[in-house]
C-alpha positions as semicolon CSV with decimal commas, in nm:
position;residue;x (nm);y (nm);z (nm)
1;M;-1,915;1,498;-2,082
2;E;-1,607;1,700;-1,997
3;T;-1,679;2,033;-1,833
4;S;-1,475;2,302;-1,661
5;W;-1,569;2,414;-1,316
6;L;-1,438;2,710;-1,124
7;L;-1,385;2,549;-0,786
8;R;-1,264;2,708;-0,468
9;H;-1,062;2,405;-0,369
10;R;-1,088;2,340;0,005
11;L;-0,898;2,644;0,126
12;G;-1,062;2,885;-0,115
13;S;-0,799;2,884;-0,392
14;E;-0,897;2,994;-0,740
15;N;-0,785;2,673;-0,913
16;V;-0,980;2,570;-1,223
17;F;-1,106;2,213;-1,206
18;S;-1,126;2,032;-1,538
19;G;-1,300;1,699;-1,516
20;T;-1,629;1,517;-1,523
21;R;-1,926;1,583;-1,299
22;W;-1,863;1,249;-1,129
23;E;-1,505;1,350;-1,042
24;L;-1,633;1,678;-0,900
25;F;-1,897;1,492;-0,698
26;L;-1,633;1,255;-0,556
27;M;-1,410;1,549;-0,464
28;V;-1,693;1,722;-0,278
29;V;-1,796;1,401;-0,098
30;R;-1,438;1,328;0,006
31;G;-1,403;1,683;0,133
32;V;-1,717;1,651;0,346
33;I;-1,605;1,314;0,483
34;E;-1,261;1,455;0,561
35;N;-1,416;1,742;0,756
36;C;-1,624;1,493;0,956
37;G;-1,320;1,278;1,022
38;R;-1,115;1,579;1,134
39;V;-1,345;1,627;1,434
40;L;-1,310;1,260;1,531
41;W;-0,937;1,251;1,466
42;R;-0,871;1,528;1,716
43;Q;-0,992;1,297;1,992
44;F;-0,769;1,005;1,891
45;A;-0,461;1,170;1,736
46;S;-0,234;1,108;2,035
47;S;-0,377;0,769;2,132
48;K;-0,242;0,427;2,044
49;V;-0,534;0,371;1,807
50;G;-0,454;0,694;1,624
51;Q;-0,087;0,605;1,588
52;N;-0,184;0,261;1,457
53;S;-0,409;0,423;1,195
54;R;-0,132;0,660;1,089
55;Q;0,110;0,368;1,055
56;R;-0,136;0,168;0,844
57;L;-0,191;0,462;0,612
58;T;0,184;0,525;0,580
59;V;0,262;0,161;0,500
60;A;-0,013;0,159;0,237
61;G;0,147;0,464;0,073
62;H;-0,152;0,699;0,120
63;P;-0,359;0,541;-0,161
64;A;-0,579;0,784;-0,357
65;N;-0,400;1,068;-0,171
66;M;-0,601;0,982;0,138
67;T;-0,528;1,177;0,454
68;I;-0,559;1,043;0,806
69;Q;-0,860;1,271;0,862
70;E;-1,037;1,126;0,558
71;L;-0,960;0,773;0,679
72;W;-1,131;0,842;1,008
73;G;-1,414;1,012;0,824
74;W;-1,478;0,696;0,626
75;R;-1,462;0,494;0,948
76;L;-1,725;0,722;1,100
77;V;-1,954;0,710;0,796
78;L;-1,930;0,332;0,753
79;G;-1,979;0,275;1,124
80;L;-2,297;0,483;1,127
81;A;-2,416;0,309;0,810
82;G;-2,358;-0,032;0,966
83;F;-2,542;0,066;1,284
84;G;-2,835;0,208;1,087
85;Y;-2,857;-0,099;0,863
86;M;-2,866;-0,339;1,157
87;H;-3,113;-0,123;1,350
88;I;-3,352;-0,096;1,055
89;F;-3,377;-0,475;1,037
90;G;-3,465;-0,498;1,402
91;A;-3,131;-0,607;1,547
92;A;-3,060;-0,555;1,913
93;I;-2,852;-0,257;2,021
94;G;-2,554;-0,477;2,107
95;L;-2,564;-0,649;1,769
96;A;-2,606;-0,314;1,593
97;C;-2,300;-0,179;1,777
98;L;-2,104;-0,486;1,671
99;G;-2,210;-0,428;1,310
100;A;-2,103;-0,065;1,337
101;Y;-1,761;-0,167;1,470
102;L;-1,707;-0,424;1,195
103;C;-1,812;-0,177;0,925
104;S;-1,576;0,085;1,069
105;R;-1,290;-0,162;1,015
106;L;-1,357;-0,190;0,641
107;P;-1,116;0,095;0,552
108;Y;-0,840;-0,101;0,727
109;L;-0,909;-0,399;0,502
110;W;-0,874;-0,171;0,200
111;L;-0,547;-0,034;0,337
112;T;-0,418;-0,386;0,393
113;S;-0,493;-0,477;0,032
114;A;-0,329;-0,156;-0,092
115;A;-0,022;-0,222;0,124
116;R;0,006;-0,576;-0,017
117;Q;-0,009;-0,447;-0,375
118;R;0,243;-0,176;-0,296
119;D;0,477;-0,431;-0,138
120;A;0,460;-0,649;-0,450
121;A;0,530;-0,349;-0,676
122;I;0,830;-0,249;-0,466
123;R;0,968;-0,602;-0,469
124;Q;0,934;-0,620;-0,846
125;A;1,103;-0,285;-0,910
126;L;1,384;-0,327;-0,658
127;P;1,647;-0,514;-0,870
128;G;1,622;-0,271;-1,162
129;V;1,644;0,031;-0,933
130;L;1,952;-0,107;-0,761
131;D;2,117;-0,179;-1,096
132;L;2,058;0,180;-1,206
133;L;2,204;0,309;-0,879
134;V;2,509;0,086;-0,929
135;I;2,562;0,224;-1,279
136;C;2,527;0,585;-1,163
137;T;2,757;0,552;-0,862
138;G;3,005;0,353;-1,068
139;A;3,016;0,640;-1,318
140;G;3,139;0,873;-1,042
141;L;2,814;1,028;-0,918
142;T;2,748;1,077;-0,551
143;F;2,461;0,891;-0,388
144;D;2,240;1,202;-0,389
145;A;2,308;1,269;-0,758
146;A;2,255;0,901;-0,843
147;V;1,916;0,904;-0,671
148;A;1,821;1,221;-0,860
149;V;1,915;1,064;-1,195
150;M;1,731;0,741;-1,109
151;V;1,414;0,929;-1,013
152;E;1,428;1,130;-1,335
153;K;1,491;0,836;-1,568
154;S;1,273;0,566;-1,412
155;K;0,906;0,501;-1,464
156;P;0,679;0,599;-1,173
157;N;0,625;0,324;-0,918
158;P;0,601;0,306;-0,537
159;L;0,975;0,251;-0,494
160;I;1,063;0,552;-0,709
161;H;0,813;0,754;-0,508
162;E;0,995;0,653;-0,189
163;F;1,330;0,761;-0,333
164;Q;1,168;1,089;-0,436
165;Q;1,078;1,148;-0,073
166;V;1,433;1,055;0,034
167;L;1,571;1,308;-0,214
168;H;1,319;1,570;-0,098
169;H;1,412;1,522;0,267
170;M;1,784;1,551;0,190
171;R;1,724;1,872;-0,006
172;M;1,520;2,008;0,284
173;G;1,820;1,968;0,516
174;D;1,788;1,617;0,659
175;S;2,096;1,400;0,664
176;R;2,119;1,098;0,436
177;Q;2,092;0,866;0,733
178;E;1,775;1,033;0,863
179;A;1,613;1,028;0,517
180;L;1,691;0,656;0,481
181;R;1,554;0,585;0,830
182;R;1,228;0,753;0,734
183;M;1,214;0,541;0,419
184;A;1,267;0,225;0,626
185;T;0,980;0,333;0,853
186;R;0,745;0,392;0,561
187;C;0,835;0,063;0,387
188;Q;0,777;-0,260;0,575
189;Q;0,928;-0,461;0,290
190;A;1,219;-0,662;0,432
191;D;1,455;-0,604;0,139
192;V;1,402;-0,228;0,145
193;R;1,465;-0,212;0,519
194;S;1,782;-0,418;0,470
195;I;1,901;-0,182;0,196
196;C;1,835;0,125;0,411
197;A;2,019;-0,027;0,708
198;T;2,317;-0,126;0,491
199;L;2,340;0,219;0,329
200;I;2,321;0,387;0,669
201;Q;2,601;0,167;0,798
202;A;2,810;0,234;0,486
203;D;2,761;0,607;0,534
204;Q;2,864;0,585;0,899
205;L;3,177;0,381;0,823
206;G;3,269;0,576;0,511
207;T;3,284;0,271;0,283
208;S;3,225;0,282;-0,093
209;I;2,856;0,318;-0,183
210;S;2,912;0,161;-0,526
211;S;3,058;-0,164;-0,392
212;T;2,789;-0,177;-0,123
213;L;2,514;-0,142;-0,384
214;I;2,667;-0,420;-0,596
215;L;2,659;-0,657;-0,299
216;L;2,303;-0,553;-0,219
217;A;2,184;-0,609;-0,576
218;N;2,330;-0,960;-0,578
219;Q;2,180;-1,040;-0,238
220;I;1,836;-0,910;-0,341
221;R;1,834;-1,134;-0,649
222;V;1,932;-1,434;-0,436
223;N;1,652;-1,355;-0,191
224;Q;1,396;-1,324;-0,471
225;S;1,514;-1,654;-0,619
226;H;1,465;-1,823;-0,282
227;R;1,114;-1,675;-0,253
228;A;1,024;-1,804;-0,599
229;E;1,150;-2,152;-0,507
230;A;0,949;-2,144;-0,183
231;K;0,631;-2,051;-0,369
232;A;0,695;-2,327;-0,623
233;N;0,734;-2,579;-0,339
234;Q;0,399;-2,467;-0,195
235;A;0,214;-2,536;-0,521
236;P;0,154;-2,912;-0,462
237;V;0,005;-2,842;-0,119
238;K;-0,225;-2,574;-0,256
239;L;-0,342;-2,809;-0,532
240;L;-0,466;-3,071;-0,284
241;F;-0,795;-2,895;-0,209
242;P;-0,915;-2,855;-0,571
243;L;-0,793;-3,208;-0,653
244;I;-0,980;-3,372;-0,366
245;F;-1,302;-3,173;-0,376
246;F;-1,343;-3,092;-0,746
247;I;-1,133;-3,303;-0,984
248;F;-1,152;-3,643;-0,810
249;P;-1,535;-3,637;-0,766
250;S;-1,581;-3,544;-1,133
251;L;-1,348;-3,825;-1,236
252;L;-1,537;-4,074;-1,020
253;V;-1,870;-3,964;-1,172
254;V;-1,732;-4,015;-1,524
255;L;-1,585;-4,360;-1,444
256;F;-1,855;-4,513;-1,224
257;G;-2,160;-4,316;-1,329
258;P;-2,256;-4,557;-1,612
259;V;-2,219;-4,857;-1,377
260;L;-2,448;-4,705;-1,117
261;L;-2,702;-4,624;-1,388
262;G;-2,698;-4,985;-1,510
263;G;-2,487;-4,928;-1,820
264;T;-2,151;-5,061;-1,925
265;F;-1,815;-4,899;-1,991
């Protein structure tokens, strides 16, 4: 049942929360876990492990608005839960520590899955976004204005969100090249990195953005066509396992089962 709660949200703001009790419960739990993770994150923020965690979260696009402190909070909670579970069932300390380490890696598996889904969404939206940029720049708009129009007119997706951040950084004073470099760092998708590198080079050399985008759009479609052909060529190989272990045995049972049972065809 929908209820309204007056919630001092994290920093004590007077925002009114409208939602279910379950949503409020999740918000409180995530806040507690984030506070726990903040203590742990202070110890690893400057280490290689901390930088790796930050990179994983950035590539995944911060799913569910997760912060790096909340990520480490979940790692801490799941690690303690794994250790407690193994210890309750009488496992040795070494085995319990191994279980705690494996459970603490579960958030990374979730981030990997989220990054894979985000990569697929970006790849799917890329040709249409480039076409819209080509139309806008061909109509006489600058690159910044074309990105603003594209963000306003397009449906929300991970690629549009990335261009929103590019536009935000440029409005905050960053150069176009720096904003595109940040986008290339956040997106590990090969086509997006290629587009960012090409646009940076075009900006440095002063070439036409419109003609560059036309070439990029054509090249992206060729690359996607090649990927589709490669996946189609992999289909026969992937079908070998179900054919050998599922379809062929069933066919043999149907054909030779009556003979083995003393019947006739």
